[in-house]
């Protein structure tokens, strides 16, 4: 699946030339090992870079520059992919052919990215302290507001407890006390270090040919003083004993989250069967969790499961009436048990396969979906194109799905219990 | 079938009106695998009051949404599984003024389309299935009640619109949904799911003639008489209640500010007014404005801040929302900025840049199939062919934006909804 162009040591460009779209996208990712010592800094850095460059020294100047590029957008891109965290920028911009005669967008866009990434507005050699402080405050507010989405909050609490001995337990944006401890000085030193030593992954989807894009991007990274360091390989979950946890909150609806471990990761041959099991078990509107727990027993509105293939974790989350905790928990386990026993109908299997295939086939219909598939797939160790992946799904049997279910082990239960106001 | 070209957007659409009154729009996208079909009725949560067969009908709040859930039931069972077997994902949503059913998929398009048209036009409700849905929707109501963004908005609507049904949540309440019976659902289906109240919109690499043939075959040949919406809603442009507060388990105070606007008329004036409203929001407090920079640097707003022009049948408003420790100060600053903009005018260069940026974003947005379907349908109901928007941009002038701000962004038309964290002390009185 790799159509990678090595621009410089450790600087890799992946291009997907495509003429069907009205817009293109470009991502720049510095790849880091996920660790507590730098997670918060990696999350903060792009937000600070987006506050101002030497030529565009404040937010307004940046927005005016983007407005001139027909409303192009540049945003902070911070991902977690297994044991890695990536930090960088994501841009989305209209294709040149829709601009008024003579106006170019791609070339000035690349230059804008260069400026934001490499020419920040410095004071005494450091990133501006006022920008660092203000973005620290915003990042802390963002971390705190995760409480506003109770389902996501509950899931994060479950993952934290389940992965307390693994990098996967570190929140994607870091911990708020680590954000608070960052100074303009420490962030600037970190910025220079990771610019020098990180693998840099670039991904472009749009109508320009790969050699044009490579010619635009190579000079951007040529002047950086690079001493590139290879990353450790991805690992499966390093787990501590699990358990059951309850937190009480003044909310109308309780949230039940369950975490299962499996030795099967995206790098194993059993990966596709595990993905298919997830679809049969709780992946969508035809899954057992949806059809049985919601439709048949009317126990919830939102319920579903997810497979974190980079780590080997399957999670289940459900919004429930708090009094029904034990009933729903039993029901969820009963549905998994049914999968283990091979109690999977042809309809369920076909529906799960079709749904996976359909979303894989649609990957190539959106620049953002393509960028996401290839940029994260490369890092997690997924070695298939969407079409190859879809073929592998098609060949998977019900027995293999039941076997995959047998490889799941309940590890952690987390219950956000609602109490009446 | 009429094939219409839109050279500026490199788009074409096959438009048709079938003998039964259904509007059909097919947007061909060669070389794409994904296909998306929207089947939409011009009927939403606010249309609870209507005349049918000379009878005055008043349905319980939440009925449009309840109906949306229950239409997936057919005499032979629930249809989601049938879509799934065909590799498609069906879904639906109910807004204040429309209800949409749709599926997307890469294979078996024609069979899926038949299924979509069939289930939406087949009312099948039993006492048992309707009763069973109450538990699911009650959980959906509880989930929504814990969502701060929804609550801050619903509180704002209640405060701003004493006379308009937008004050009632789309889902209804646990009490109102308990009144819904199979008979109520049948009555509302008969009232609003007649083909001449609906549009079918398809985007993807499909044959427009085949789409038309399927629609003719599956749907009734003739339109049934449709109900008359009762929408004599009183329009007072000042806000009698100017603030509303609430508390929830959230991390930081959250606010939404609304400025009442005159409801939109049908046709090109509606999108023109909307574009003017959006540009006014950009000029006032958008990311390219002086005010945004100042508020952001003062820490009064953060990246969650946003806003624009919002509209539903019979209502329109300019709105701004986000997290802030001092929502009142944000409100005052926006009112002050409006004064200044009206007084000093918008420089032509700034205006042209804003227009180009807004136009560029709308063009980029057309790569999203969902966005194309949603907009073509919504604008069709307001009497405008959406793909003609570039021409509307050309006709808008800086003066229009200033006039809009002068008329709308005033203290009298303004209402502020705030939610504070449950664990923090709040004063019971509005700060001066």
PDB file of C-alpha atoms in Angstrom, chain B residues 2-176:
ATOM      1  CA  UNK B   2     -34.339  18.535 -17.314  1.00  0.00           C
ATOM      2  CA  UNK B   3     -30.550  18.514 -17.244  1.00  0.00           C
ATOM      3  CA  UNK B   4     -29.178  21.732 -15.768  1.00  0.00           C
ATOM      4  CA  UNK B   5     -25.501  22.759 -15.943  1.00  0.00           C
ATOM      5  CA  UNK B   6     -23.763  24.926 -13.373  1.00  0.00           C
ATOM      6  CA  UNK B   7     -20.473  25.810 -15.114  1.00  0.00           C
ATOM      7  CA  UNK B   8     -18.918  27.714 -12.201  1.00  0.00           C
ATOM      8  CA  UNK B   9     -19.229  24.659  -9.987  1.00  0.00           C
ATOM      9  CA  UNK B  10     -18.567  22.070 -12.725  1.00  0.00           C
ATOM     10  CA  UNK B  11     -21.809  20.405 -11.652  1.00  0.00           C
ATOM     11  CA  UNK B  12     -24.925  19.155 -13.400  1.00  0.00           C
ATOM     12  CA  UNK B  13     -28.255  18.068 -12.004  1.00  0.00           C
ATOM     13  CA  UNK B  14     -31.183  16.177 -13.524  1.00  0.00           C
ATOM     14  CA  UNK B  15     -34.335  17.818 -12.187  1.00  0.00           C
ATOM     15  CA  UNK B  16     -37.863  16.499 -12.567  1.00  0.00           C
ATOM     16  CA  UNK B  17     -41.322  16.676 -11.050  1.00  0.00           C
ATOM     17  CA  UNK B  18     -43.173  13.372 -11.268  1.00  0.00           C
ATOM     18  CA  UNK B  19     -46.903  13.190 -12.059  1.00  0.00           C
ATOM     19  CA  UNK B  20     -47.566  12.513  -8.357  1.00  0.00           C
ATOM     20  CA  UNK B  21     -45.846  15.781  -7.441  1.00  0.00           C
ATOM     21  CA  UNK B  22     -42.544  14.362  -6.129  1.00  0.00           C
ATOM     22  CA  UNK B  23     -39.492  16.502  -6.869  1.00  0.00           C
ATOM     23  CA  UNK B  24     -36.503  14.564  -8.119  1.00  0.00           C
ATOM     24  CA  UNK B  25     -32.873  15.757  -8.190  1.00  0.00           C
ATOM     25  CA  UNK B  26     -30.038  13.528  -9.392  1.00  0.00           C
ATOM     26  CA  UNK B  27     -26.454  14.785  -9.130  1.00  0.00           C
ATOM     27  CA  UNK B  28     -24.208  12.504 -11.197  1.00  0.00           C
ATOM     28  CA  UNK B  29     -20.713  11.926  -9.822  1.00  0.00           C
ATOM     29  CA  UNK B  30     -18.778   9.740 -12.235  1.00  0.00           C
ATOM     30  CA  UNK B  31     -15.901   7.714 -10.854  1.00  0.00           C
ATOM     31  CA  UNK B  32     -17.162   7.634  -7.263  1.00  0.00           C
ATOM     32  CA  UNK B  33     -18.078   4.383  -5.543  1.00  0.00           C
ATOM     33  CA  UNK B  34     -20.310   5.886  -2.887  1.00  0.00           C
ATOM     34  CA  UNK B  35     -23.936   6.617  -3.631  1.00  0.00           C
ATOM     35  CA  UNK B  36     -26.208   8.591  -1.362  1.00  0.00           C
ATOM     36  CA  UNK B  37     -29.990   8.980  -1.549  1.00  0.00           C
ATOM     37  CA  UNK B  38     -32.075  11.372   0.572  1.00  0.00           C
ATOM     38  CA  UNK B  39     -35.856  11.075   0.727  1.00  0.00           C
ATOM     39  CA  UNK B  40     -37.144  14.087   2.593  1.00  0.00           C
ATOM     40  CA  UNK B  41     -40.472  15.522   3.672  1.00  0.00           C
ATOM     41  CA  UNK B  42     -41.173  19.186   4.240  1.00  0.00           C
ATOM     42  CA  UNK B  43     -42.346  18.414   7.761  1.00  0.00           C
ATOM     43  CA  UNK B  44     -40.545  18.748  11.062  1.00  0.00           C
ATOM     44  CA  UNK B  45     -41.018  18.857  14.798  1.00  0.00           C
ATOM     45  CA  UNK B  46     -42.635  22.304  14.784  1.00  0.00           C
ATOM     46  CA  UNK B  47     -45.496  21.287  12.471  1.00  0.00           C
ATOM     47  CA  UNK B  48     -47.730  19.807  15.150  1.00  0.00           C
ATOM     48  CA  UNK B  49     -50.755  21.917  14.264  1.00  0.00           C
ATOM     49  CA  UNK B  50     -52.461  21.374  10.905  1.00  0.00           C
ATOM     50  CA  UNK B  51     -55.776  21.193   9.039  1.00  0.00           C
ATOM     51  CA  UNK B  52     -56.711  17.899   7.445  1.00  0.00           C
ATOM     52  CA  UNK B  53     -60.013  16.989   5.793  1.00  0.00           C
ATOM     53  CA  UNK B  54     -61.405  20.221   7.193  1.00  0.00           C
ATOM     54  CA  UNK B  55     -60.458  19.172  10.693  1.00  0.00           C
ATOM     55  CA  UNK B  56     -58.186  21.070  13.045  1.00  0.00           C
ATOM     56  CA  UNK B  57     -55.467  18.648  14.272  1.00  0.00           C
ATOM     57  CA  UNK B  58     -53.031  19.169  17.130  1.00  0.00           C
ATOM     58  CA  UNK B  59     -50.441  16.389  17.543  1.00  0.00           C
ATOM     59  CA  UNK B  60     -48.298  15.862  20.665  1.00  0.00           C
ATOM     60  CA  UNK B  61     -44.803  17.377  20.691  1.00  0.00           C
ATOM     61  CA  UNK B  62     -42.161  14.965  19.412  1.00  0.00           C
ATOM     62  CA  UNK B  63     -44.447  13.225  16.945  1.00  0.00           C
ATOM     63  CA  UNK B  64     -42.362  13.914  13.796  1.00  0.00           C
ATOM     64  CA  UNK B  65     -39.322  12.330  15.445  1.00  0.00           C
ATOM     65  CA  UNK B  66     -41.329   9.397  16.812  1.00  0.00           C
ATOM     66  CA  UNK B  67     -42.703   8.801  13.341  1.00  0.00           C
ATOM     67  CA  UNK B  68     -39.166   8.848  11.953  1.00  0.00           C
ATOM     68  CA  UNK B  69     -38.222   6.010  14.335  1.00  0.00           C
ATOM     69  CA  UNK B  70     -41.315   3.929  13.655  1.00  0.00           C
ATOM     70  CA  UNK B  71     -41.322   4.169   9.852  1.00  0.00           C
ATOM     71  CA  UNK B  72     -38.427   1.703   9.777  1.00  0.00           C
ATOM     72  CA  UNK B  73     -40.952  -0.977  10.791  1.00  0.00           C
ATOM     73  CA  UNK B  74     -42.608  -2.885   7.963  1.00  0.00           C
ATOM     74  CA  UNK B  75     -45.203  -5.668   8.197  1.00  0.00           C
ATOM     75  CA  UNK B  76     -42.353  -8.084   7.420  1.00  0.00           C
ATOM     76  CA  UNK B  77     -40.022  -6.622  10.102  1.00  0.00           C
ATOM     77  CA  UNK B  78     -37.526  -3.835  10.669  1.00  0.00           C
ATOM     78  CA  UNK B  79     -35.878  -2.691   7.411  1.00  0.00           C
ATOM     79  CA  UNK B  80     -32.377  -1.827   8.689  1.00  0.00           C
ATOM     80  CA  UNK B  81     -31.404  -5.491   8.403  1.00  0.00           C
ATOM     81  CA  UNK B  82     -32.521  -5.566   4.777  1.00  0.00           C
ATOM     82  CA  UNK B  83     -30.370  -2.541   3.975  1.00  0.00           C
ATOM     83  CA  UNK B  84     -27.486  -4.105   5.846  1.00  0.00           C
ATOM     84  CA  UNK B  85     -27.785  -7.292   3.803  1.00  0.00           C
ATOM     85  CA  UNK B  86     -27.452  -5.082   0.724  1.00  0.00           C
ATOM     86  CA  UNK B  87     -24.371  -3.393   2.165  1.00  0.00           C
ATOM     87  CA  UNK B  88     -25.967  -0.031   2.819  1.00  0.00           C
ATOM     88  CA  UNK B  89     -26.337   2.050   5.967  1.00  0.00           C
ATOM     89  CA  UNK B  90     -29.783   3.570   6.361  1.00  0.00           C
ATOM     90  CA  UNK B  91     -30.416   6.414   8.770  1.00  0.00           C
ATOM     91  CA  UNK B  92     -32.742   9.323   9.369  1.00  0.00           C
ATOM     92  CA  UNK B  93     -32.990  12.599  11.211  1.00  0.00           C
ATOM     93  CA  UNK B  94     -35.721  14.990  12.260  1.00  0.00           C
ATOM     94  CA  UNK B  95     -35.068  18.708  12.418  1.00  0.00           C
ATOM     95  CA  UNK B  96     -37.397  21.539  13.359  1.00  0.00           C
ATOM     96  CA  UNK B  97     -38.746  21.773   9.831  1.00  0.00           C
ATOM     97  CA  UNK B  98     -37.844  18.664   7.873  1.00  0.00           C
ATOM     98  CA  UNK B  99     -37.518  14.899   8.236  1.00  0.00           C
ATOM     99  CA  UNK B 100     -34.956  13.047   6.119  1.00  0.00           C
ATOM    100  CA  UNK B 101     -34.436   9.342   5.446  1.00  0.00           C
ATOM    101  CA  UNK B 102     -31.305   8.274   3.658  1.00  0.00           C
ATOM    102  CA  UNK B 103     -28.856   5.523   2.903  1.00  0.00           C
ATOM    103  CA  UNK B 104     -25.353   5.391   1.549  1.00  0.00           C
ATOM    104  CA  UNK B 105     -23.545   2.455   0.065  1.00  0.00           C
ATOM    105  CA  UNK B 106     -21.352   1.303  -2.753  1.00  0.00           C
ATOM    106  CA  UNK B 107     -23.320  -1.677  -4.052  1.00  0.00           C
ATOM    107  CA  UNK B 108     -26.918  -2.680  -4.836  1.00  0.00           C
ATOM    108  CA  UNK B 109     -27.966   0.935  -5.248  1.00  0.00           C
ATOM    109  CA  UNK B 110     -31.233   0.298  -7.095  1.00  0.00           C
ATOM    110  CA  UNK B 111     -32.469  -2.283  -4.618  1.00  0.00           C
ATOM    111  CA  UNK B 112     -31.641   0.028  -1.723  1.00  0.00           C
ATOM    112  CA  UNK B 113     -33.452   2.905  -3.389  1.00  0.00           C
ATOM    113  CA  UNK B 114     -36.551   0.756  -3.846  1.00  0.00           C
ATOM    114  CA  UNK B 115     -36.383  -0.177  -0.183  1.00  0.00           C
ATOM    115  CA  UNK B 116     -35.987   3.440   0.944  1.00  0.00           C
ATOM    116  CA  UNK B 117     -38.999   4.625  -1.046  1.00  0.00           C
ATOM    117  CA  UNK B 118     -41.013   1.636   0.048  1.00  0.00           C
ATOM    118  CA  UNK B 119     -40.501   1.877   3.787  1.00  0.00           C
ATOM    119  CA  UNK B 120     -40.941   5.643   4.020  1.00  0.00           C
ATOM    120  CA  UNK B 121     -44.220   5.459   2.104  1.00  0.00           C
ATOM    121  CA  UNK B 122     -45.540   2.465   4.079  1.00  0.00           C
ATOM    122  CA  UNK B 123     -47.026   3.396   7.453  1.00  0.00           C
ATOM    123  CA  UNK B 124     -47.155   0.298   9.630  1.00  0.00           C
ATOM    124  CA  UNK B 125     -47.640   0.835  13.360  1.00  0.00           C
ATOM    125  CA  UNK B 126     -48.903  -1.586  16.002  1.00  0.00           C
ATOM    126  CA  UNK B 127     -49.822  -0.830  19.607  1.00  0.00           C
ATOM    127  CA  UNK B 128     -47.005  -3.069  20.719  1.00  0.00           C
ATOM    128  CA  UNK B 129     -44.251  -1.616  18.522  1.00  0.00           C
ATOM    129  CA  UNK B 130     -45.256   1.959  19.309  1.00  0.00           C
ATOM    130  CA  UNK B 131     -45.240   1.233  23.038  1.00  0.00           C
ATOM    131  CA  UNK B 132     -41.845  -0.468  22.794  1.00  0.00           C
ATOM    132  CA  UNK B 133     -40.274   2.586  21.160  1.00  0.00           C
ATOM    133  CA  UNK B 134     -41.115   4.731  24.194  1.00  0.00           C
ATOM    134  CA  UNK B 135     -38.283   3.204  26.236  1.00  0.00           C
ATOM    135  CA  UNK B 136     -35.736   3.878  23.473  1.00  0.00           C
ATOM    136  CA  UNK B 137     -36.857   7.464  22.841  1.00  0.00           C
ATOM    137  CA  UNK B 138     -37.009   8.149  26.592  1.00  0.00           C
ATOM    138  CA  UNK B 139     -33.318   7.154  26.748  1.00  0.00           C
ATOM    139  CA  UNK B 140     -32.612   9.439  23.782  1.00  0.00           C
ATOM    140  CA  UNK B 141     -34.377  12.287  25.634  1.00  0.00           C
ATOM    141  CA  UNK B 142     -32.273  11.618  28.746  1.00  0.00           C
ATOM    142  CA  UNK B 143     -29.087  11.522  26.685  1.00  0.00           C
ATOM    143  CA  UNK B 144     -29.966  14.835  25.040  1.00  0.00           C
ATOM    144  CA  UNK B 145     -30.836  16.381  28.419  1.00  0.00           C
ATOM    145  CA  UNK B 146     -27.237  15.708  29.519  1.00  0.00           C
ATOM    146  CA  UNK B 147     -25.846  17.438  26.425  1.00  0.00           C
ATOM    147  CA  UNK B 148     -24.907  20.990  27.327  1.00  0.00           C
ATOM    148  CA  UNK B 149     -24.790  22.328  23.740  1.00  0.00           C
ATOM    149  CA  UNK B 150     -28.356  21.168  23.167  1.00  0.00           C
ATOM    150  CA  UNK B 151     -29.574  22.496  26.500  1.00  0.00           C
ATOM    151  CA  UNK B 152     -28.028  25.936  26.041  1.00  0.00           C
ATOM    152  CA  UNK B 153     -29.719  26.151  22.626  1.00  0.00           C
ATOM    153  CA  UNK B 154     -33.107  24.842  23.757  1.00  0.00           C
ATOM    154  CA  UNK B 155     -33.126  27.234  26.703  1.00  0.00           C
ATOM    155  CA  UNK B 156     -32.362  30.095  24.324  1.00  0.00           C
ATOM    156  CA  UNK B 157     -35.258  29.114  22.049  1.00  0.00           C
ATOM    157  CA  UNK B 158     -37.632  28.949  25.002  1.00  0.00           C
ATOM    158  CA  UNK B 159     -36.610  32.392  26.159  1.00  0.00           C
ATOM    159  CA  UNK B 160     -36.616  34.025  22.717  1.00  0.00           C
ATOM    160  CA  UNK B 161     -39.740  32.513  21.203  1.00  0.00           C
ATOM    161  CA  UNK B 162     -42.750  32.524  23.510  1.00  0.00           C
ATOM    162  CA  UNK B 163     -45.068  32.183  20.498  1.00  0.00           C
ATOM    163  CA  UNK B 164     -43.193  29.876  18.146  1.00  0.00           C
ATOM    164  CA  UNK B 165     -43.039  26.061  18.460  1.00  0.00           C
ATOM    165  CA  UNK B 166     -39.251  26.130  18.099  1.00  0.00           C
ATOM    166  CA  UNK B 167     -39.408  26.592  21.878  1.00  0.00           C
ATOM    167  CA  UNK B 168     -40.337  22.907  22.150  1.00  0.00           C
ATOM    168  CA  UNK B 169     -37.523  20.312  21.854  1.00  0.00           C
ATOM    169  CA  UNK B 170     -37.529  18.219  18.670  1.00  0.00           C
ATOM    170  CA  UNK B 171     -37.806  15.003  20.671  1.00  0.00           C
ATOM    171  CA  UNK B 172     -40.715  16.245  22.797  1.00  0.00           C
ATOM    172  CA  UNK B 173     -40.737  15.255  26.457  1.00  0.00           C
ATOM    173  CA  UNK B 174     -41.328  12.010  28.334  1.00  0.00           C
ATOM    174  CA  UNK B 175     -44.896  13.253  28.965  1.00  0.00           C
ATOM    175  CA  UNK B 176     -45.765  14.239  25.379  1.00  0.00           C
TER     176      UNK B 176
END
